[in-house]
CSV table of C-alpha atoms in Angstrom, one decimal:
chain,number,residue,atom,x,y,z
A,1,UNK,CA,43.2,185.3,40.8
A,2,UNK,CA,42.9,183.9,44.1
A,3,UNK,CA,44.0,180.1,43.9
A,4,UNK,CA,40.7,178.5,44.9
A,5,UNK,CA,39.0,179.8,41.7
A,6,UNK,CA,42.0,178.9,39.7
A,7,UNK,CA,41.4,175.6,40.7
A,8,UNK,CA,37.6,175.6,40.0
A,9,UNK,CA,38.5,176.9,36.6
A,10,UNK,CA,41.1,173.7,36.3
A,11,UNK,CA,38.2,171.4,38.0
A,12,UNK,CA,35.3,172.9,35.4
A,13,UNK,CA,37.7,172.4,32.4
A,14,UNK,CA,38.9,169.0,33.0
A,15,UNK,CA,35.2,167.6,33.8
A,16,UNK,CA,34.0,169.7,30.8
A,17,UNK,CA,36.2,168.0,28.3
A,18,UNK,CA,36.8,163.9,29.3
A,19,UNK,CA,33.7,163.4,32.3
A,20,UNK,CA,31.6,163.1,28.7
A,21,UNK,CA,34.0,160.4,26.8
A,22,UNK,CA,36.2,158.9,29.8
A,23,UNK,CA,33.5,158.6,33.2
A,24,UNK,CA,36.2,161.0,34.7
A,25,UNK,CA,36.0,163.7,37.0
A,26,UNK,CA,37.9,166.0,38.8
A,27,UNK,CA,37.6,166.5,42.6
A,28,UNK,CA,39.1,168.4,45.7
A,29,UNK,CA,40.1,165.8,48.2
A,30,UNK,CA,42.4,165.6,51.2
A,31,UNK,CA,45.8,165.1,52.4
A,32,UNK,CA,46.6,162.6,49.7
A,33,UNK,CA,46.1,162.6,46.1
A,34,UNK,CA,43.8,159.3,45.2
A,35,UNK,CA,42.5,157.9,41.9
A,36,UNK,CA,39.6,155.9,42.7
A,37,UNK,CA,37.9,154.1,39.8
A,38,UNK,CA,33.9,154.0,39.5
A,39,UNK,CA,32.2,151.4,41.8
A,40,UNK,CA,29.0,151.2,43.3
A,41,UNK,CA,29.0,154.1,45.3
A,42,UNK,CA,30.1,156.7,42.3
A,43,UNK,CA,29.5,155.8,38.7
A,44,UNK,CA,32.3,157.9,37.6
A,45,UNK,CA,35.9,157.7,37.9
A,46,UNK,CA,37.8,160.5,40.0
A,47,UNK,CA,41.1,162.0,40.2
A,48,UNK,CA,41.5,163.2,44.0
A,49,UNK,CA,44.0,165.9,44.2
A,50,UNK,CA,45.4,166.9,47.5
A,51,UNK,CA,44.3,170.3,49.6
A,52,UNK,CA,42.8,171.5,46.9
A,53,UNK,CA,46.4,172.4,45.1
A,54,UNK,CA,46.5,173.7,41.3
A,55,UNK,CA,50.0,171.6,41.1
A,56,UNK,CA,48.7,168.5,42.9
A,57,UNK,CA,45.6,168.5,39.8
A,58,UNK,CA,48.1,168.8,37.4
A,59,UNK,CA,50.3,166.2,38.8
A,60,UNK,CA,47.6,163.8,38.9
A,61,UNK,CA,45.9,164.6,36.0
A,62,UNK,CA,49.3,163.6,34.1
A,63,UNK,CA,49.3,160.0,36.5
A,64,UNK,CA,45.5,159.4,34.6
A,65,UNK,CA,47.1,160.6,31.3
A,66,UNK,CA,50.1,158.1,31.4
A,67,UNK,CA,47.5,155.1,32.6
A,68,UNK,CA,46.2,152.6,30.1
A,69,UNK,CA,42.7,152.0,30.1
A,70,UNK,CA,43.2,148.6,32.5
A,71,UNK,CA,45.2,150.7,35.0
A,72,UNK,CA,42.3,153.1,34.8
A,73,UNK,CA,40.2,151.0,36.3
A,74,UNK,CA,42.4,150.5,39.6
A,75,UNK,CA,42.9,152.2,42.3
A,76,UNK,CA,45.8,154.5,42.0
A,77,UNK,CA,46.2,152.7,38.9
A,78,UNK,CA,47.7,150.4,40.6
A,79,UNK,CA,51.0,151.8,41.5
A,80,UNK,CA,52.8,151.0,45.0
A,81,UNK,CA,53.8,154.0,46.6
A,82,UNK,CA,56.2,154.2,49.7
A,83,UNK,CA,55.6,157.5,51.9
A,84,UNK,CA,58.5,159.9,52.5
A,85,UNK,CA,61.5,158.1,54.1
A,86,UNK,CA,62.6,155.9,51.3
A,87,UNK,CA,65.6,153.8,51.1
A,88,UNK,CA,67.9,154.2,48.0
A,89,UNK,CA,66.2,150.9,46.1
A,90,UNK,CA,62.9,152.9,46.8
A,91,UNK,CA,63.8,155.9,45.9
A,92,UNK,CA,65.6,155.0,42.4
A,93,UNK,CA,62.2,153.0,41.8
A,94,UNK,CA,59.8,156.0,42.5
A,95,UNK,CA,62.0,158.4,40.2
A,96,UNK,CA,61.9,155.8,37.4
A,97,UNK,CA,58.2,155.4,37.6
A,98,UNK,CA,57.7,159.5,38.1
A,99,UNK,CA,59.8,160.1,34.7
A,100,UNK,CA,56.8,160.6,32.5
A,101,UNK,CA,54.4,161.9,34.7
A,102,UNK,CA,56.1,164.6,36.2
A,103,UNK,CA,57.2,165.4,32.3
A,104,UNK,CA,53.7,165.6,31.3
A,105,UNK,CA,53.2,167.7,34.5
A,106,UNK,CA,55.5,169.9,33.5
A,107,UNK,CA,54.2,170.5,30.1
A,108,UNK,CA,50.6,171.0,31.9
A,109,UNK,CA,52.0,173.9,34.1
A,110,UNK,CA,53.9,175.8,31.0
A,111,UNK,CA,50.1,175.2,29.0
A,112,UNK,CA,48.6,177.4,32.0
A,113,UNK,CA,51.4,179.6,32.4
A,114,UNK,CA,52.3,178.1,36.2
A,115,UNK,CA,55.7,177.4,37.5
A,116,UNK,CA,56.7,173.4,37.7
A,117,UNK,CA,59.0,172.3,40.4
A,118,UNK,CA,60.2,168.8,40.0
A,119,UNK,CA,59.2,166.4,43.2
A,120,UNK,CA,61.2,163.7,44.4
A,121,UNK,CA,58.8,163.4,47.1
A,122,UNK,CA,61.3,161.9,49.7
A,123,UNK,CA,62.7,164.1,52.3
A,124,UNK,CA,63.3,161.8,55.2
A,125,UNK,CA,64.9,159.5,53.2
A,126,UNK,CA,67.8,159.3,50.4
A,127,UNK,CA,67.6,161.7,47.8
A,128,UNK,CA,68.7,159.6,45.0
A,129,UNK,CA,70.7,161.4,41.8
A,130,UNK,CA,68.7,164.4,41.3
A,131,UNK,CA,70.5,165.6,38.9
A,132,UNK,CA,69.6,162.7,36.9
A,133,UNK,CA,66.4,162.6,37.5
A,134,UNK,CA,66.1,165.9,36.3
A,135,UNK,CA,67.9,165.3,33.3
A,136,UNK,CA,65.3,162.6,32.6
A,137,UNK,CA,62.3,164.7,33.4
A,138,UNK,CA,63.6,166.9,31.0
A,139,UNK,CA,64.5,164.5,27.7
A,140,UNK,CA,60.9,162.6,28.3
A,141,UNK,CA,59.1,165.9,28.4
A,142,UNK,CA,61.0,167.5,24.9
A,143,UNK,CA,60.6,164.0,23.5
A,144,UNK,CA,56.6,164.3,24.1
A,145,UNK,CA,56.6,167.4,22.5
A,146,UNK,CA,58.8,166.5,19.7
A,147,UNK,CA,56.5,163.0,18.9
A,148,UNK,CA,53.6,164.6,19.7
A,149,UNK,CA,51.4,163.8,22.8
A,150,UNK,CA,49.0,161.4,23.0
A,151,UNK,CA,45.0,162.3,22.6
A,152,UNK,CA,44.2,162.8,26.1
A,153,UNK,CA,47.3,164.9,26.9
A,154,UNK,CA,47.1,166.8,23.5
A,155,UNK,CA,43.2,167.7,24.3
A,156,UNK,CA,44.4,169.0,27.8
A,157,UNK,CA,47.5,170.6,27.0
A,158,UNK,CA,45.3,172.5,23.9
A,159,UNK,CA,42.4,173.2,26.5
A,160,UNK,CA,44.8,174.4,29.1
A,161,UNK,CA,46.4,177.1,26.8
A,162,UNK,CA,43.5,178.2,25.7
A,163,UNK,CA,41.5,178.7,28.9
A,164,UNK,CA,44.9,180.5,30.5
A,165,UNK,CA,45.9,182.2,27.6
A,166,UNK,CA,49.1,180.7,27.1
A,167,UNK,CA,50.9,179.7,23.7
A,168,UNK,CA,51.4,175.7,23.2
A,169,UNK,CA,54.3,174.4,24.9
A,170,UNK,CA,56.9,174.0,22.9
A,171,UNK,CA,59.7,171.0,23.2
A,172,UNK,CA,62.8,174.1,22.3
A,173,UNK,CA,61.1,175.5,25.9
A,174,UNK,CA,62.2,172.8,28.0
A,175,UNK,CA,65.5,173.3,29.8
A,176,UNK,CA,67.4,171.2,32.4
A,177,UNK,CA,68.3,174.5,33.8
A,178,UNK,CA,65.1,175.6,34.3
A,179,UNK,CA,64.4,172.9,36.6
């Protein structure tokens, strides 16, 4: 399936299940991912994923899903980000913060049968421990599974299997090695 209409199917299923409960929709944007909360010129919240990528909607679908309802209501939820070409400090900071989302990320990808790479996001700059990183990704994202996700995560993680045909992730499924 070409990737566009994967991503309308993502797009469709994610406005279909939380624009009713959570304001929220789904939309194709630019160069840069953006979460912009509703204000006078839209009266829904949006999740902005970049060039129209499947991975990029996942990715940020799993920022919105780690956000509490106040840091919904911010733009970017509020985060700082530092573009490519960040210093160790910067770097050790954005992994720490990227733990859980890239976890839930992950979990999103194996729910649609798609292939996860891990993003440190800094290739100017220093790489930082990846192997730790990794390592982290991959305890937070078996330690989801193994507590059980949260409501909004659960309802997409369930919706995603089903719509791609894929069996629910599983934590025994995550591997460092696979990374």
């Amino acid at each position: 399936m070409p990737a566009d209409q994967e991503c309308d199917r993502l797009i469709s299923l994610f406005n279909r299940l939380f624009q009713p409960g959570y304001n929220t929709l789904l939309v194709r944007g630019g160069d840069e991912p953006l979460y912009l909360p509703a204000d006078s010129q839209s009266p829904q919240h949006r999740i902005l994923f970049a060039h129209g990528y499947f991975s990029s909607a996942l990715h940020e679908i799993a920022h919105w899903c780690v956000a509490g309802a106040e840091r919904r209501l911010l733009v970017d939820f509020g985060y700082w980000y530092r573009p490519d070409g960040r210093s160790a400090v910067e770097q050790a900071e954005f992994e720490r913060v990227e733990i859980k989302p890239q976890a839930l990320e992950w979990i999103f990808s194996r729910a649609c049968g798609h292939r996860f790479r891990i993003s440190a996001d800094n290739t100017r700059g220093d790489a930082g421990d990846g192997q730790w990183f990794k390592r982290e990704v991959t305890r937070q994202a078996r330690d989801y599974l193994q507590a059980g996700l949260h409501e909004r995560p659960a309802l997409w993680v369930e919706a995603l299997a089903s719509e791609f045909g894929q069996p629910l992730p599983q934590w025994e499924d995550f591997c460092l090695d696979d990374l």
